Tab-separated table of C-alpha atoms in Angstrom:
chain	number	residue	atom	x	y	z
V	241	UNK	CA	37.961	-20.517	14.111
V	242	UNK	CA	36.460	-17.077	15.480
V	243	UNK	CA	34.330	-17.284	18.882
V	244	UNK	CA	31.463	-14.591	18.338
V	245	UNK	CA	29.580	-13.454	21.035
V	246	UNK	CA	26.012	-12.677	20.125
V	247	UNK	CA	24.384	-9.488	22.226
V	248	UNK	CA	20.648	-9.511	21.547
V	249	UNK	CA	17.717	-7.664	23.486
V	250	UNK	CA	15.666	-9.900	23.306
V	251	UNK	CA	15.459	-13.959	22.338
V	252	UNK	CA	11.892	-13.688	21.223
V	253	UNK	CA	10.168	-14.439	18.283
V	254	UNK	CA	10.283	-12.277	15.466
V	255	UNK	CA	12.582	-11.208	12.069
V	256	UNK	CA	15.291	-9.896	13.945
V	257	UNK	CA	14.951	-12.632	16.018
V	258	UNK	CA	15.180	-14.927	13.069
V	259	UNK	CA	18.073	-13.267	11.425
V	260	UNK	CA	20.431	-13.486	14.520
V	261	UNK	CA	19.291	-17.069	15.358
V	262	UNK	CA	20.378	-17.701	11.454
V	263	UNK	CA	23.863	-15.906	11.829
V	264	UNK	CA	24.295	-18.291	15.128
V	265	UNK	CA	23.573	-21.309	13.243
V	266	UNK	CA	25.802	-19.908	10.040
V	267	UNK	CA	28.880	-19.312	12.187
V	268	UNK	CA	28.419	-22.815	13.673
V	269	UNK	CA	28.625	-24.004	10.277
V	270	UNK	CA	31.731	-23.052	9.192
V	271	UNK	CA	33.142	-24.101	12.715
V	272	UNK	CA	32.889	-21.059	14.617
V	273	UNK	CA	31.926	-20.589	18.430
V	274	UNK	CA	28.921	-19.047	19.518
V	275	UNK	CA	27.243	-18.009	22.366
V	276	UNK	CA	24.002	-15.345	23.201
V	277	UNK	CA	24.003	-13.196	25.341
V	278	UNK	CA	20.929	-11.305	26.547
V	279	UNK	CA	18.743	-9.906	28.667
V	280	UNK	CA	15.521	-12.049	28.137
V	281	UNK	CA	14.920	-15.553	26.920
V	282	UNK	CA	11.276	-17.202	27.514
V	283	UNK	CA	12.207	-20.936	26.530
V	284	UNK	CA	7.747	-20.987	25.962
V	285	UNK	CA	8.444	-17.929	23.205
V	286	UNK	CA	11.557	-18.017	21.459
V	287	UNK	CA	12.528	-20.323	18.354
V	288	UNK	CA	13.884	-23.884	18.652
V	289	UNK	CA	17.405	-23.414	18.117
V	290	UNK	CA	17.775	-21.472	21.127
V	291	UNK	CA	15.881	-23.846	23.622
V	292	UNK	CA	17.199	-27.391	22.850
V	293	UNK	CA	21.117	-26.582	22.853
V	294	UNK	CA	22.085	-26.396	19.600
V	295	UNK	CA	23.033	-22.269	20.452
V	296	UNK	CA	24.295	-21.495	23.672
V	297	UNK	CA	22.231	-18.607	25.435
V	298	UNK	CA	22.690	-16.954	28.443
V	299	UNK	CA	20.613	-14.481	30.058
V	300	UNK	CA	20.826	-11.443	32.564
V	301	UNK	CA	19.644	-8.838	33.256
V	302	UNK	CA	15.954	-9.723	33.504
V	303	UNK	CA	15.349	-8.231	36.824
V	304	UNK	CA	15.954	-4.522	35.224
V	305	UNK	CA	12.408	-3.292	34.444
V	306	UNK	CA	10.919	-3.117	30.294
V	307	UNK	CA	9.439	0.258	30.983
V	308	UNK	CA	8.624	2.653	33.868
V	309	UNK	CA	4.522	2.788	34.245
V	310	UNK	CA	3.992	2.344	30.518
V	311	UNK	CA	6.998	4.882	29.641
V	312	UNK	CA	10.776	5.253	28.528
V	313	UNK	CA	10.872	1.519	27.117
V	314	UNK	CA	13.889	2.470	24.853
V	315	UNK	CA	15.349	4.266	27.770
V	316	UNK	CA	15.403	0.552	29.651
V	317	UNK	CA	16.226	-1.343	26.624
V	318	UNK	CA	18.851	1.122	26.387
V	319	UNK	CA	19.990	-0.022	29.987
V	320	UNK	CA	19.434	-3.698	30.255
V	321	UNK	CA	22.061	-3.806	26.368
V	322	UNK	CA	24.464	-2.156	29.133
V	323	UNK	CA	24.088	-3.865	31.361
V	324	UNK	CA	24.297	-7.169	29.269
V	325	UNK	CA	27.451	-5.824	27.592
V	326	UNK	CA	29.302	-4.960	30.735
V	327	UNK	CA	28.547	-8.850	32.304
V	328	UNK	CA	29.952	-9.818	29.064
V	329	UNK	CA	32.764	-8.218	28.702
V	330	UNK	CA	33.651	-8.065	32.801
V	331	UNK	CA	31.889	-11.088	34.681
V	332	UNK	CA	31.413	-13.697	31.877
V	333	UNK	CA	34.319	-16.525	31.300
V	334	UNK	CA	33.009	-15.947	27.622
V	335	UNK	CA	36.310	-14.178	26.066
V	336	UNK	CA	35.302	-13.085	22.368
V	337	UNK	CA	37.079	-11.991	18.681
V	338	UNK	CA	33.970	-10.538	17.534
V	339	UNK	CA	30.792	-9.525	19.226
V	340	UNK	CA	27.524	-9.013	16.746
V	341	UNK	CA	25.045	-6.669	18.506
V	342	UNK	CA	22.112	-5.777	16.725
V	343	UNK	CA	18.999	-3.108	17.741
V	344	UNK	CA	20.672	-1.355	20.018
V	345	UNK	CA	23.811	0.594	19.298
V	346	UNK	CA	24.241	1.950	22.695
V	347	UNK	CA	26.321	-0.573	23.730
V	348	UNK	CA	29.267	-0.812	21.619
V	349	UNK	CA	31.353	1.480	23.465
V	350	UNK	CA	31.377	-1.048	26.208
V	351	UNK	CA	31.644	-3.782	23.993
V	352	UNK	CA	34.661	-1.774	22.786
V	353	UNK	CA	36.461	-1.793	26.319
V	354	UNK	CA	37.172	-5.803	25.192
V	355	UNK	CA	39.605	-6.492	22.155
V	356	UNK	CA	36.853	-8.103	20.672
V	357	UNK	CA	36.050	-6.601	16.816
V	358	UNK	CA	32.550	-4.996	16.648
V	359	UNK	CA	29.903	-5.930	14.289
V	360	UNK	CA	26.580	-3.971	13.819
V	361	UNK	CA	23.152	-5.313	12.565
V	362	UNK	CA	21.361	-1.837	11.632
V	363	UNK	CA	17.792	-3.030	11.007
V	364	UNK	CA	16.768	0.072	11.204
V	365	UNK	CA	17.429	3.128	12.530
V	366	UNK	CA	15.586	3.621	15.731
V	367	UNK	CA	14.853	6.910	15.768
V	368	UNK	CA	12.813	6.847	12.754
V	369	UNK	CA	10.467	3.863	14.729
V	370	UNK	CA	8.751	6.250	16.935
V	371	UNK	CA	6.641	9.137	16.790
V	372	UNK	CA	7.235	12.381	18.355
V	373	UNK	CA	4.056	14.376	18.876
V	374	UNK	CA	4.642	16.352	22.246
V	375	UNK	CA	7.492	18.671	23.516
V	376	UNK	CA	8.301	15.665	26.553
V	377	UNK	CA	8.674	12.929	23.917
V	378	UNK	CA	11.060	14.970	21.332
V	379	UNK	CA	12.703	16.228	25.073
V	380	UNK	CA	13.363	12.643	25.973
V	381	UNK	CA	14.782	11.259	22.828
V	382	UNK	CA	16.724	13.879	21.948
V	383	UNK	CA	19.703	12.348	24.485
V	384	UNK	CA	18.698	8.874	22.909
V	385	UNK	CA	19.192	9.692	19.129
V	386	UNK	CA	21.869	11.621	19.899
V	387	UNK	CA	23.826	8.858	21.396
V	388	UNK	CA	22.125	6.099	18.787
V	389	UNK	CA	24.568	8.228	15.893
V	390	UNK	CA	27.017	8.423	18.314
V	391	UNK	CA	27.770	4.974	18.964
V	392	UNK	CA	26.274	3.999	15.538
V	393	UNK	CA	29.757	5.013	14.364
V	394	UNK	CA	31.761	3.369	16.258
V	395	UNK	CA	31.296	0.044	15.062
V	396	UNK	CA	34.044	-1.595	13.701
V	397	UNK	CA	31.717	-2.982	10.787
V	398	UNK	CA	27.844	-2.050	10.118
V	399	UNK	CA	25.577	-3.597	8.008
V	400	UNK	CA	22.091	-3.628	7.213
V	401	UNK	CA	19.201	-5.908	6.048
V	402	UNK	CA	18.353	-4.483	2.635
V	403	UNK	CA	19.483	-1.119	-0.143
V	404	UNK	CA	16.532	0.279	1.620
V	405	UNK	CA	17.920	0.335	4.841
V	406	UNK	CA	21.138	1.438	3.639
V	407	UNK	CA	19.760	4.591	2.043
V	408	UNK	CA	17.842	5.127	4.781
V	409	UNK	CA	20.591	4.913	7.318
V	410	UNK	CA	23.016	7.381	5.136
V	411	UNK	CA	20.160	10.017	5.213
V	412	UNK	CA	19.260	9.577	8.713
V	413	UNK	CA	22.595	9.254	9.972
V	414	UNK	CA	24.240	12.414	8.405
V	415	UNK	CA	27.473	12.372	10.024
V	416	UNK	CA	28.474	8.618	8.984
V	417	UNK	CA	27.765	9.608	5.585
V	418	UNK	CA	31.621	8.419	4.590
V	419	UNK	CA	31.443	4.599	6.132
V	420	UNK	CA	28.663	2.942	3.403
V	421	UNK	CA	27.181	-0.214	5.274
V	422	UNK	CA	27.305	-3.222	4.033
V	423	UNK	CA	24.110	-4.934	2.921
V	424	UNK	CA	23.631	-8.397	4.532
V	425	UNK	CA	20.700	-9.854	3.090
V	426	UNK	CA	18.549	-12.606	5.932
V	427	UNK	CA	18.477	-15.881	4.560
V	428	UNK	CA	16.373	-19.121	5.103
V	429	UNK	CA	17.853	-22.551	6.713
V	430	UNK	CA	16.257	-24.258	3.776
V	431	UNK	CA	16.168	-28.015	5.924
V	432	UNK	CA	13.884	-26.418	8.646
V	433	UNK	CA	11.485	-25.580	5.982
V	434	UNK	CA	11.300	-29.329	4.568
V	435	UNK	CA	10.180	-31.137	7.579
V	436	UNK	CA	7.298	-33.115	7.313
V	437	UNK	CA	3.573	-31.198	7.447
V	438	UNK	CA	1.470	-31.911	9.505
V	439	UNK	CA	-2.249	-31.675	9.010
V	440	UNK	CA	-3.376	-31.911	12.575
V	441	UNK	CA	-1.509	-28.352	13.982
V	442	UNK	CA	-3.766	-26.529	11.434
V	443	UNK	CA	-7.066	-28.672	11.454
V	444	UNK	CA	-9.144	-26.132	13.466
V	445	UNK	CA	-7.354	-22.656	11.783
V	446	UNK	CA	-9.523	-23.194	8.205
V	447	UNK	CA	-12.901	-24.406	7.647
V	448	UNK	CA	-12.814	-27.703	5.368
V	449	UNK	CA	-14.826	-25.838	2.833
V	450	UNK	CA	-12.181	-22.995	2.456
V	451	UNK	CA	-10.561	-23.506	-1.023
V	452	UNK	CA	-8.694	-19.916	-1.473
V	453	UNK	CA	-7.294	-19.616	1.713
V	454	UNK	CA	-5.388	-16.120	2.300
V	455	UNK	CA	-2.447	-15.723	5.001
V	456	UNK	CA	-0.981	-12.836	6.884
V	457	UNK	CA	2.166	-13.161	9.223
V	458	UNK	CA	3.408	-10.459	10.740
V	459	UNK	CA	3.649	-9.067	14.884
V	460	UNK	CA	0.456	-7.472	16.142
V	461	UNK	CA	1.601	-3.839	16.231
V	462	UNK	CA	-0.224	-1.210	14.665
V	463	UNK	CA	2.959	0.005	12.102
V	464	UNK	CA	2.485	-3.442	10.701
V	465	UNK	CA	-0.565	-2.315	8.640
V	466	UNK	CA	-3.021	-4.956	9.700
V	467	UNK	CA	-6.205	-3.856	9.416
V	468	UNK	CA	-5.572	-3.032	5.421
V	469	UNK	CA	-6.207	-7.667	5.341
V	470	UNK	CA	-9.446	-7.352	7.016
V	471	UNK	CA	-10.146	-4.062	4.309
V	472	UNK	CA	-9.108	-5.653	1.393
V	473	UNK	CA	-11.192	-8.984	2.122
V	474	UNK	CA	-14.591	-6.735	3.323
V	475	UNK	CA	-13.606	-5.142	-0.334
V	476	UNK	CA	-13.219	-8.398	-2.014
V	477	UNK	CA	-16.583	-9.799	-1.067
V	478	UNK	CA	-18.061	-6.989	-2.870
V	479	UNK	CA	-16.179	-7.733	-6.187
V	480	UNK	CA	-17.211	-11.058	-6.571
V	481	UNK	CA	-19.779	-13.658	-5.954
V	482	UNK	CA	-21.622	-15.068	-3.439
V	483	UNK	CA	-20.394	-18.674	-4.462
V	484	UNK	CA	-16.757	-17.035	-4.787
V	485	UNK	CA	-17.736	-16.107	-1.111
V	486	UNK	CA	-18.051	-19.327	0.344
V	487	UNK	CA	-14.525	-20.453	-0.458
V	488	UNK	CA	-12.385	-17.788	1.256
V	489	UNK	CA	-11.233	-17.949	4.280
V	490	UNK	CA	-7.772	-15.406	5.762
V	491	UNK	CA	-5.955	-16.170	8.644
V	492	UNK	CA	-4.368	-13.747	10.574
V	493	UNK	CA	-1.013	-15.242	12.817
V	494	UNK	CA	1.665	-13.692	13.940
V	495	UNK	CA	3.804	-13.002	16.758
V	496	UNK	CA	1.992	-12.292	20.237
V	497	UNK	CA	3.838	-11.733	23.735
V	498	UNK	CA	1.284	-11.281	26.949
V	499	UNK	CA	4.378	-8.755	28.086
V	500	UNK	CA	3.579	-6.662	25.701
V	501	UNK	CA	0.849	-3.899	26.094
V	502	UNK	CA	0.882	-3.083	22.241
V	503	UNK	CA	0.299	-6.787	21.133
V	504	UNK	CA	-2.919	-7.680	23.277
V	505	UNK	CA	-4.326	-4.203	22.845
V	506	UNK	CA	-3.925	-4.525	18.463
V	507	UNK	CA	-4.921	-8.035	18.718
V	508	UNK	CA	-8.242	-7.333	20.417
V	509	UNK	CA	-8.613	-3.877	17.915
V	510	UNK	CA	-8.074	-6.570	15.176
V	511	UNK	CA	-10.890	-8.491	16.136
V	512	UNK	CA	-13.392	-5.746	17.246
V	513	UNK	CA	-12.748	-4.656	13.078
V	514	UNK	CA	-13.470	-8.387	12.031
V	515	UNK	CA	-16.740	-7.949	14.438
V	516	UNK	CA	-17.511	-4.251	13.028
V	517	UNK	CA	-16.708	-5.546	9.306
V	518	UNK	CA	-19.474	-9.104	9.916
V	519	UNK	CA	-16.036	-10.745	8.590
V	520	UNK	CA	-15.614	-13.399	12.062
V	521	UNK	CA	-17.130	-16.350	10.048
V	522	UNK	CA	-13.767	-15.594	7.460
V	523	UNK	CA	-11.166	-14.898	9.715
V	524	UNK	CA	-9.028	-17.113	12.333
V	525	UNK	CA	-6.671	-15.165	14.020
V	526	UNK	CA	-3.742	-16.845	15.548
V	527	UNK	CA	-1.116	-15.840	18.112
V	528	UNK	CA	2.042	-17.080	18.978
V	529	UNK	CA	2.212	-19.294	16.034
V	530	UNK	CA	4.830	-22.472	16.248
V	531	UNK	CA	7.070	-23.174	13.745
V	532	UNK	CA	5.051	-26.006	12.793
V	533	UNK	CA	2.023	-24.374	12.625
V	534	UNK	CA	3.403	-21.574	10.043
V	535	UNK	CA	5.284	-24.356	8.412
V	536	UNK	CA	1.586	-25.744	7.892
V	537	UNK	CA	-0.123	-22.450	7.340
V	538	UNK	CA	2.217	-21.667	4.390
V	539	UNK	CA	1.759	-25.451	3.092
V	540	UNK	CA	-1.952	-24.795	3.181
V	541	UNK	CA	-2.210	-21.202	1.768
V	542	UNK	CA	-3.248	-20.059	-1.690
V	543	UNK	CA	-0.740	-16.684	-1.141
V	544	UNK	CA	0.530	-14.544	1.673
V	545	UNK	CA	-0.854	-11.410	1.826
V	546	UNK	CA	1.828	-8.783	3.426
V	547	UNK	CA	0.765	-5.721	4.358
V	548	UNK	CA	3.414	-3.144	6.292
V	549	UNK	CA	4.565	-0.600	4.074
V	550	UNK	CA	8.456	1.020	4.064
V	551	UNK	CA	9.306	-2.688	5.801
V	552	UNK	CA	12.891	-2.959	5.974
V	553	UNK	CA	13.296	-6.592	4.719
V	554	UNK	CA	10.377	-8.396	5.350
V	555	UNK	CA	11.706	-12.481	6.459
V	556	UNK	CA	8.274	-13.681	5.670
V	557	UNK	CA	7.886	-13.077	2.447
V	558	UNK	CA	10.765	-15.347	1.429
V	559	UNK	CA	9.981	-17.796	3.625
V	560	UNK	CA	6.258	-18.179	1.919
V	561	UNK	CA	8.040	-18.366	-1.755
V	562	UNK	CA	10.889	-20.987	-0.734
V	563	UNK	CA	7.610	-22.549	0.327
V	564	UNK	CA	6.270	-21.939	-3.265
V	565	UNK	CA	3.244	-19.720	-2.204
V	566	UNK	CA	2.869	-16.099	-3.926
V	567	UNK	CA	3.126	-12.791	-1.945
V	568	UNK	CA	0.901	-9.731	-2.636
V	569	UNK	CA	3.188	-6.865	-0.325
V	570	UNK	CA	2.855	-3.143	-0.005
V	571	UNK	CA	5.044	-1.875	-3.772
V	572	UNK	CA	7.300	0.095	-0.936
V	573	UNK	CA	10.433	-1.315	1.434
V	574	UNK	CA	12.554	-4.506	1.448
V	575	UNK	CA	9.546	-6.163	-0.747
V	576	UNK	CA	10.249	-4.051	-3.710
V	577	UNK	CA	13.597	-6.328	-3.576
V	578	UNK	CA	12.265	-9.539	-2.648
V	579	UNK	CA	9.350	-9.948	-4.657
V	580	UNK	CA	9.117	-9.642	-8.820
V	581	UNK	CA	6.026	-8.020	-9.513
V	582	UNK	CA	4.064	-10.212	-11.912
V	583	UNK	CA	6.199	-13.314	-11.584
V	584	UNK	CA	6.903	-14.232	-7.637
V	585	UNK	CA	3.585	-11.937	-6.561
V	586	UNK	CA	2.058	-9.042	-6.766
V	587	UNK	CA	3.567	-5.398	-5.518
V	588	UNK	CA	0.279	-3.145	-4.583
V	589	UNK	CA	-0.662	0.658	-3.123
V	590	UNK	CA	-1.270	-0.083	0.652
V	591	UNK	CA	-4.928	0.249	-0.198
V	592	UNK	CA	-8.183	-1.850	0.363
V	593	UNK	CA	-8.997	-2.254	-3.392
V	594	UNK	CA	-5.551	-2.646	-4.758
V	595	UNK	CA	-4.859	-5.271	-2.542
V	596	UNK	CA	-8.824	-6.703	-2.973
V	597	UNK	CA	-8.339	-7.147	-7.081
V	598	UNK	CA	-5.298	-9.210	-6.631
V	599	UNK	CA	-6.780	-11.513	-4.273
V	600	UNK	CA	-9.944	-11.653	-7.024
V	601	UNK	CA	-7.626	-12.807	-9.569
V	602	UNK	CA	-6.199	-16.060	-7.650
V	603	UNK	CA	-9.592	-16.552	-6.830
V	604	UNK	CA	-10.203	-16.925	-10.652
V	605	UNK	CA	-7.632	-18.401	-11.159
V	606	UNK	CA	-6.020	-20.746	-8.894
V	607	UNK	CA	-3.400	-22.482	-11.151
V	608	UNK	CA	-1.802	-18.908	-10.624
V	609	UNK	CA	-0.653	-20.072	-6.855
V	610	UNK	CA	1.358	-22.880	-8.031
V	611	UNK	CA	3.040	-21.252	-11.268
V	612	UNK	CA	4.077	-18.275	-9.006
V	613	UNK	CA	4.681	-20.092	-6.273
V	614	UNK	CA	7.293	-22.227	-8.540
V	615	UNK	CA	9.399	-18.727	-9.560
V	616	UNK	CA	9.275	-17.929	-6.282
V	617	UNK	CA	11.214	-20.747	-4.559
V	618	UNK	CA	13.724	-20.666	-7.816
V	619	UNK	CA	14.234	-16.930	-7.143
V	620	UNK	CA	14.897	-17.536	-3.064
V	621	UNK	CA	17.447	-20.290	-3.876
V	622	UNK	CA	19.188	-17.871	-5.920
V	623	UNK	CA	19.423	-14.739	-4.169
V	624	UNK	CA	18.676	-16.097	-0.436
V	625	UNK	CA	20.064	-19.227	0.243
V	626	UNK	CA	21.581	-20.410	3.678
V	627	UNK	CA	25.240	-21.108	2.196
V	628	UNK	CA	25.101	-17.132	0.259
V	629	UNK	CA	24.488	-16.192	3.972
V	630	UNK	CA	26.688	-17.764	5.744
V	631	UNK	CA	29.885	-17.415	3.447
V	632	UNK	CA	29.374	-13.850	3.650
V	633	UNK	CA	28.779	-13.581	7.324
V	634	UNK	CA	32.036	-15.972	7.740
V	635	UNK	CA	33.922	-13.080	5.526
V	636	UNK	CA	32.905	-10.199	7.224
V	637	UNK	CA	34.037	-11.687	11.260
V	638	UNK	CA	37.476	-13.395	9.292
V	639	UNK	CA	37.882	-9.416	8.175
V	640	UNK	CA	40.590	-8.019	10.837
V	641	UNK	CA	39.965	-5.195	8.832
V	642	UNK	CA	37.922	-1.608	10.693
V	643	UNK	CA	35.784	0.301	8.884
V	644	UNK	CA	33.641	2.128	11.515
V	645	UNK	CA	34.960	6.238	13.412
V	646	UNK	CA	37.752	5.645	15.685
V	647	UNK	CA	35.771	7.485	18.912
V	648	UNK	CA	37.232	7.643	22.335
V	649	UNK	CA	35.523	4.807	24.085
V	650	UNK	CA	36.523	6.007	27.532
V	651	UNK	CA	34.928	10.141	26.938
V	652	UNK	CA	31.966	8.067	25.120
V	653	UNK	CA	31.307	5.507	27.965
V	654	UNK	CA	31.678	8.962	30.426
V	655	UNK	CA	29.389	10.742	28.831
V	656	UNK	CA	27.026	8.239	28.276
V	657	UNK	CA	26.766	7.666	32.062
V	658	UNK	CA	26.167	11.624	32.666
V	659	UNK	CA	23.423	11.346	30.238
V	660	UNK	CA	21.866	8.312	31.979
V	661	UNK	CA	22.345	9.261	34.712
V	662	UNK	CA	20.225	12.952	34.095
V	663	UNK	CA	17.554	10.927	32.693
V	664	UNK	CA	17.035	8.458	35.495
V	665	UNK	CA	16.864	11.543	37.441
V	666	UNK	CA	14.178	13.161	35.241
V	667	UNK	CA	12.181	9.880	35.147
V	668	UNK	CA	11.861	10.339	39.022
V	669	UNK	CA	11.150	13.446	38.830
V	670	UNK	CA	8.406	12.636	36.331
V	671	UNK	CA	7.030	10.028	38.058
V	672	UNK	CA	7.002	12.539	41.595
V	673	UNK	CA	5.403	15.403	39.824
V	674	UNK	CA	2.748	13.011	38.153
């Protein structure tokens, strides 16, 4: 038995979210302890596990603010990880063999000041998920992505969603070109995905008439390629019928948080492009979706239509083919290993028209949902399965075994706080001069 301490940002809702909540529940399984740690956890937005007992979760930390007037929110992500770290490792009763920290890297050199074993969830790199287009932004990150490799490294044990990933962490991170990471494919808790459906959570999503019904999960954030579903289905109606017409109907869900500016501001650009498009009559958009509403969504659906390109992994995906429904993704990313082109779904250019002539043809056809949908559950059973997961996982924190850079926590933890501590006082004088 291994106790594993889990340090998460943030106990939301989301894939990384998912795949942490999953590692919990795969530890528990083969009789390990766990327990969360982080610095926010909204028992009205966060997933089940984590609310009625079954995972352990503390949180602090919440007082530390997300941002500073709509700037630096890595810088405080950055800070509230520390700060979780250091009441784990120095206040908490919690005493830990392994710690699994994902997102933020930061960290691990004071996760390193325990004897616990570091493990590393590299979703993906973080300084390749924002954009630098003025001198104070490439000026501010500069101290961030320089510490990100930094501490990167010295993880005991790194791994990563996806082959994607891992290429793109080896090219990113040039100087850990000699430790490979280990690819740790999410998985699906098949039994939460055969409950019971239930008509009534979906009743007022799709019109009664709506016999190809199209379905797009995903956060509201812009890199999420949204607006391509509201192009390709203003494309589609032009490609077929006007009896064709009446029977489609796409709905839009997806994760939603009121804390976040990003979310309510794409959200309401979402439907101002339904408005501008005359699409409103065809689209339900849906925020904050329960698990029993997706559970129904995907029960209802003709095929999920996923539309970031360069995703990671992509959770979704496999969770609408265990559910036998047919993906058409962006022919780029994690989907390029999840879904067989031709057989499981359709792989397309992140374009209106691509994505428009695959939705014609289950239009067409609709027998093509359920013989898809049918290779699609075989292939997640293979390749994704809960037990694949969790004997992994339940290898790599038996490993005593190292296979991040030895660093020297103590200069690292030093010059971390000098580098803080510069940027809190740039912040201020930001904020002064502003």
């Amino acid at each position: 038995m291994v106790r594993v301490a889990f340090v998460h940002p943030d106990l939301g809702i989301g894939g990384a979210e998912r795949l942490v909540v999953d590692a919990g529940l795969a530890l528990k399984s083969r009789g390990h302890e766990v327990h969360f740690f982080t610095s926010h956890h909204d028992t009205s937005h966060c997933f089940e596990e984590t609310k009625n007992g079954t995972l352990q979760v503390t949180a602090v930390g919440d007082w530390l603010p997300r941002h500073f007037f709509g700037y630096f929110y890595a810088f405080w992500a950055y800070l509230r990880m520390i700060y979780v770290s250091i009441y784990l490792v120095f206040f908490s009763s919690w005493r830990m063999d392994v710690v699994f920290c994902d997102q933020v890297s930061v960290c691990i050199p004071f996760l390193k000041l325990s004897k616990a074993r570091i493990v590393f969830y590299c979703h993906f790199p973080d300084l390749l998920l924002t954009q630098r287009k003025s001198f104070l932004k490439k000026l501010y990150r500069a101290p961030l992505d320089w510490l990100e490799e930094l501490t990167t490294g010295m993880a005991d044990t790194v791994l990563v969603n996806s082959n994607f990933t891992a290429e793109t962490f080896l090219s990113t991170f040039t100087s850990l070109g000699s430790n490979r990471p280990c690819v740790l494919y999410p998985s699906l808790n098949f039994s939460s995905f055969e409950k019971p459906v239930e008509k009534d959570e979906i009743q007022d999503l799709i019109p009664p008439t709506a016999k190809c019904v199209f379905l797009s999960i995903n956060r509201y954030e812009r890199k999420k390629n949204l607006n391509l579903a509201l192009e390709a289905l203003d494309w589609l109606r032009n490609i077929i019928s006007d009896e064709e017409w009446k029977d489609v109907h796409l709905v839009m869900a997806g994760g939603y948080d009121d804390r976040v500016t990003e979310n309510k501001e794409h959200h309401f650009e979402l439907c101002k492009l339904a408005k501008q498009y005359n699409l409103n009559s065809k689209v339900t958009f849906v925020r904050s979706i329960s698990d029993a509403q997706k559970l129904s969504l995907l029960n209802r659906c003709s095929c999920l239509i996923y539309t970031p390109s360069n995703e990671h992994f992509g959770i979704v995906p496999i969770e609408a083919m265990y559910m036998k429904r047919p993906v058409i993704a962006v022919n780029s990313g994690g989907p390029l290993e999840t879904v067989q082109n031709g057989v499981t779904g359709f792989l397309c250019n992140p374009d209106a028209e691509s994505f428009a002539l695959v939705m014609k043809e289950f239009l067409k056809n609709p027998s093509l949902s359920s013989t898809m949908g049918e290779a699609g559950k075989e292939n997640v059973i293979k390749k994704f399965s809960f037990d694949v997961f969790a004997q992994h996982l339940h290898s790599i924190v038996t490993d005593g075994g190292q296979t991040g850079t030895v660093w020297s926590t103590a200069v690292t933890c030093f010059l971390m706080f000098v580098v803080f501590s510069v940027a809190c006082v740039w912040v201020v004088n930001f904020h002064n001069s502003h």
